[in-house]
Amino acid sequence: MRLHRAVRFLAFGLLLLTIPTVLCSTSSAQIGISIGISVRIGPPALPVYEQPICPGAGYLFTPGYWAWDDDGGYYWVPGTWVVAPVGLLWTPGYWGWNNGVYAWNGGYWGPHIGFYGGINYGFGYGGVGFGGGEWRGGAFFYNTAVMNVNTTQITNVYVNKTVIVNNESHVAFNGGEGGVTARPTPAEETAAREPHTPPVGAQVQHEHAASQNKALFASNNHGAPAVAATAKPGEFSGRGVVAAKAAGAPYHAPAMSPKEARASAPAGKSSPTPKEAKTPNPATKSNPSSSKPENASKGGEPSAHPPAKPSTPAPSSHASTPPRAAKSGATSESPAAPKPSAPKESAAPKESAPKPSHSAPKPQKQSAPPKKESEPK
């Protein structure tokens, strides 16, 4: 019996060891649904497509979006039906203009719908909130006015046509030139402070599979992918695949390569000037009139040096050259503070020659009296 338990614990331990390996095999560009990315060019317009039929009860539709790959640029992650955590709703991610770059804000599961940039993803996501269905106890009820559901197989349905949004705009980003100008509502700000659950494993694998499909890159499909949505995550062929009817807007090839377009730092860390860089995290709501994000690492450093200035008078012979005195005084702070007299200060450099200034204070105190006697010499 004990041997059987030991074998089970060993198998469980091996499983835990393999999980990080699988997760690390995907690059940061391939798991952009949970990690912020910043790019200097905006995403293409959202393609026009229909929703595949819901595969079964408990599935929620997560709309498609443009993700980023450092080698190939933007690629389309098809919309798909996902088994939802009970009681939670999906807030889609969105691209938002910030400090000269487009930053990706990852989606999440939560008890209420948060801010998703005001983007009209369709299928109940008209820019604010979600009208595709609601949880009633442990069951999800679908609004068939905007959800493609087989009512003979799924009976948890209702009809609410007031949530239909006829918006012909397919803009895929918030802010900046040509972007959506929406701002979070009070309800969305409240939802942002609620506990959130990251994308489930099927969503992460779905995006990774999309990143491996060259036909889904905007440089190849010009904004109209052949696989715009799927019935289940990762299934890019078969009866459940829906192709895009058209691109949401005329496609224009970017003027720079993906590596040139990739910003050096996430938007949450990009600071416009050294003065503003003194704040720990300027975050995504910093001043949009700032300069290039590459300057983020240049600010806030000079404050590390002023503490060495009080010890500048350490050696009296260097009083006329303060910069050099600051360097020597930084290693012997204790003898410089009491008195600036020449005899006492001359003894300090001898003790600090091996540079034990702070590591061995007790031996210095014991040897101080003999050295005071030798000072008349």
GROMACS .gro file of N, CA and C in nm, residues 54-62 80-90 109 135 140 142 197-203 231-233:
model
  102
   54CYS      N    1  -2.244   2.713  -3.182
   54CYS     CA    2  -2.194   2.672  -3.049
   54CYS      C    3  -2.189   2.520  -3.041
   55PRO      N    4  -2.076   2.462  -3.000
   55PRO     CA    5  -2.063   2.317  -2.997
   55PRO      C    6  -2.137   2.247  -2.882
   56GLY      N    7  -2.175   2.323  -2.779
   56GLY     CA    8  -2.243   2.259  -2.667
   56GLY      C    9  -2.267   2.355  -2.552
   57ALA      N   10  -2.344   2.311  -2.455
   57ALA     CA   11  -2.375   2.395  -2.339
   57ALA      C   12  -2.247   2.422  -2.259
   58GLY      N   13  -2.239   2.542  -2.202
   58GLY     CA   14  -2.124   2.578  -2.120
   58GLY      C   15  -2.011   2.642  -2.197
   59TYR      N   16  -2.022   2.650  -2.330
   59TYR     CA   17  -1.921   2.715  -2.412
   59TYR      C   18  -1.952   2.864  -2.424
   60LEU      N   19  -1.848   2.949  -2.417
   60LEU     CA   20  -1.861   3.092  -2.443
   60LEU      C   21  -1.772   3.128  -2.562
   61PHE      N   22  -1.822   3.219  -2.643
   61PHE     CA   23  -1.745   3.259  -2.761
   61PHE      C   24  -1.647   3.368  -2.723
   62THR      N   25  -1.518   3.345  -2.756
   62THR     CA   26  -1.414   3.446  -2.737
   62THR      C   27  -1.379   3.502  -2.874
   80THR      N   28  -1.319   3.171  -3.119
   80THR     CA   29  -1.349   3.031  -3.092
   80THR      C   30  -1.437   3.016  -2.968
   81TRP      N   31  -1.505   2.904  -2.961
   81TRP     CA   32  -1.586   2.870  -2.844
   81TRP      C   33  -1.499   2.799  -2.742
   82VAL      N   34  -1.508   2.843  -2.617
   82VAL     CA   35  -1.423   2.789  -2.509
   82VAL      C   36  -1.513   2.748  -2.392
   83VAL      N   37  -1.482   2.635  -2.332
   83VAL     CA   38  -1.554   2.595  -2.210
   83VAL      C   39  -1.519   2.695  -2.100
   84ALA      N   40  -1.619   2.767  -2.054
   84ALA     CA   41  -1.595   2.877  -1.961
   84ALA      C   42  -1.590   2.828  -1.817
   85PRO      N   43  -1.505   2.891  -1.735
   85PRO     CA   44  -1.514   2.866  -1.590
   85PRO      C   45  -1.652   2.907  -1.540
   86VAL      N   46  -1.714   2.822  -1.463
   86VAL     CA   47  -1.852   2.845  -1.420
   86VAL      C   48  -1.864   2.978  -1.345
   87GLY      N   49  -1.960   3.058  -1.388
   87GLY     CA   50  -1.987   3.186  -1.323
   87GLY      C   51  -1.904   3.302  -1.373
   88LEU      N   52  -1.810   3.278  -1.465
   88LEU     CA   53  -1.722   3.384  -1.511
   88LEU      C   54  -1.752   3.421  -1.656
   89LEU      N   55  -1.720   3.546  -1.690
   89LEU     CA   56  -1.737   3.599  -1.826
   89LEU      C   57  -1.601   3.641  -1.881
   90TRP      N   58  -1.590   3.641  -2.014
   90TRP     CA   59  -1.464   3.673  -2.079
   90TRP      C   60  -1.460   3.819  -2.120
  109TRP      N   61  -1.082   3.634  -1.745
  109TRP     CA   62  -1.212   3.588  -1.698
  109TRP      C   63  -1.243   3.656  -1.565
  135TRP      N   64  -2.512   3.416  -1.680
  135TRP     CA   65  -2.515   3.300  -1.592
  135TRP      C   66  -2.639   3.307  -1.503
  140PHE      N   67  -2.529   2.854  -1.810
  140PHE     CA   68  -2.519   2.974  -1.892
  140PHE      C   69  -2.634   2.977  -1.992
  142TYR      N   70  -2.800   3.156  -2.328
  142TYR     CA   71  -2.753   3.225  -2.448
  142TYR      C   72  -2.862   3.316  -2.505
  197THR      N   73  -0.929   3.580  -1.352
  197THR     CA   74  -0.870   3.450  -1.384
  197THR      C   75  -0.805   3.460  -1.521
  198PRO      N   76  -0.679   3.417  -1.536
  198PRO     CA   77  -0.611   3.427  -1.666
  198PRO      C   78  -0.675   3.335  -1.769
  199PRO      N   79  -0.639   3.350  -1.896
  199PRO     CA   80  -0.692   3.261  -2.000
  199PRO      C   81  -0.666   3.115  -1.967
  200VAL      N   82  -0.761   3.031  -2.001
  200VAL     CA   83  -0.746   2.889  -1.974
  200VAL      C   84  -0.644   2.830  -2.071
  201GLY      N   85  -0.601   2.709  -2.040
  201GLY     CA   86  -0.497   2.645  -2.122
  201GLY      C   87  -0.536   2.631  -2.268
  202ALA      N   88  -0.665   2.604  -2.295
  202ALA     CA   89  -0.709   2.588  -2.433
  202ALA      C   90  -0.691   2.717  -2.512
  203GLN      N   91  -0.708   2.832  -2.448
  203GLN     CA   92  -0.690   2.961  -2.516
  203GLN      C   93  -0.543   2.986  -2.547
  231ALA      N   94  -1.499   2.633  -3.433
  231ALA     CA   95  -1.596   2.584  -3.336
  231ALA      C   96  -1.530   2.550  -3.203
  232LYS      N   97  -1.406   2.502  -3.210
  232LYS     CA   98  -1.334   2.467  -3.088
  232LYS      C   99  -1.190   2.515  -3.099
  233PRO      N  100  -1.123   2.539  -2.986
  233PRO     CA  101  -0.985   2.590  -2.989
  233PRO      C  102  -0.890   2.495  -3.061
   0.00000   0.00000   0.00000
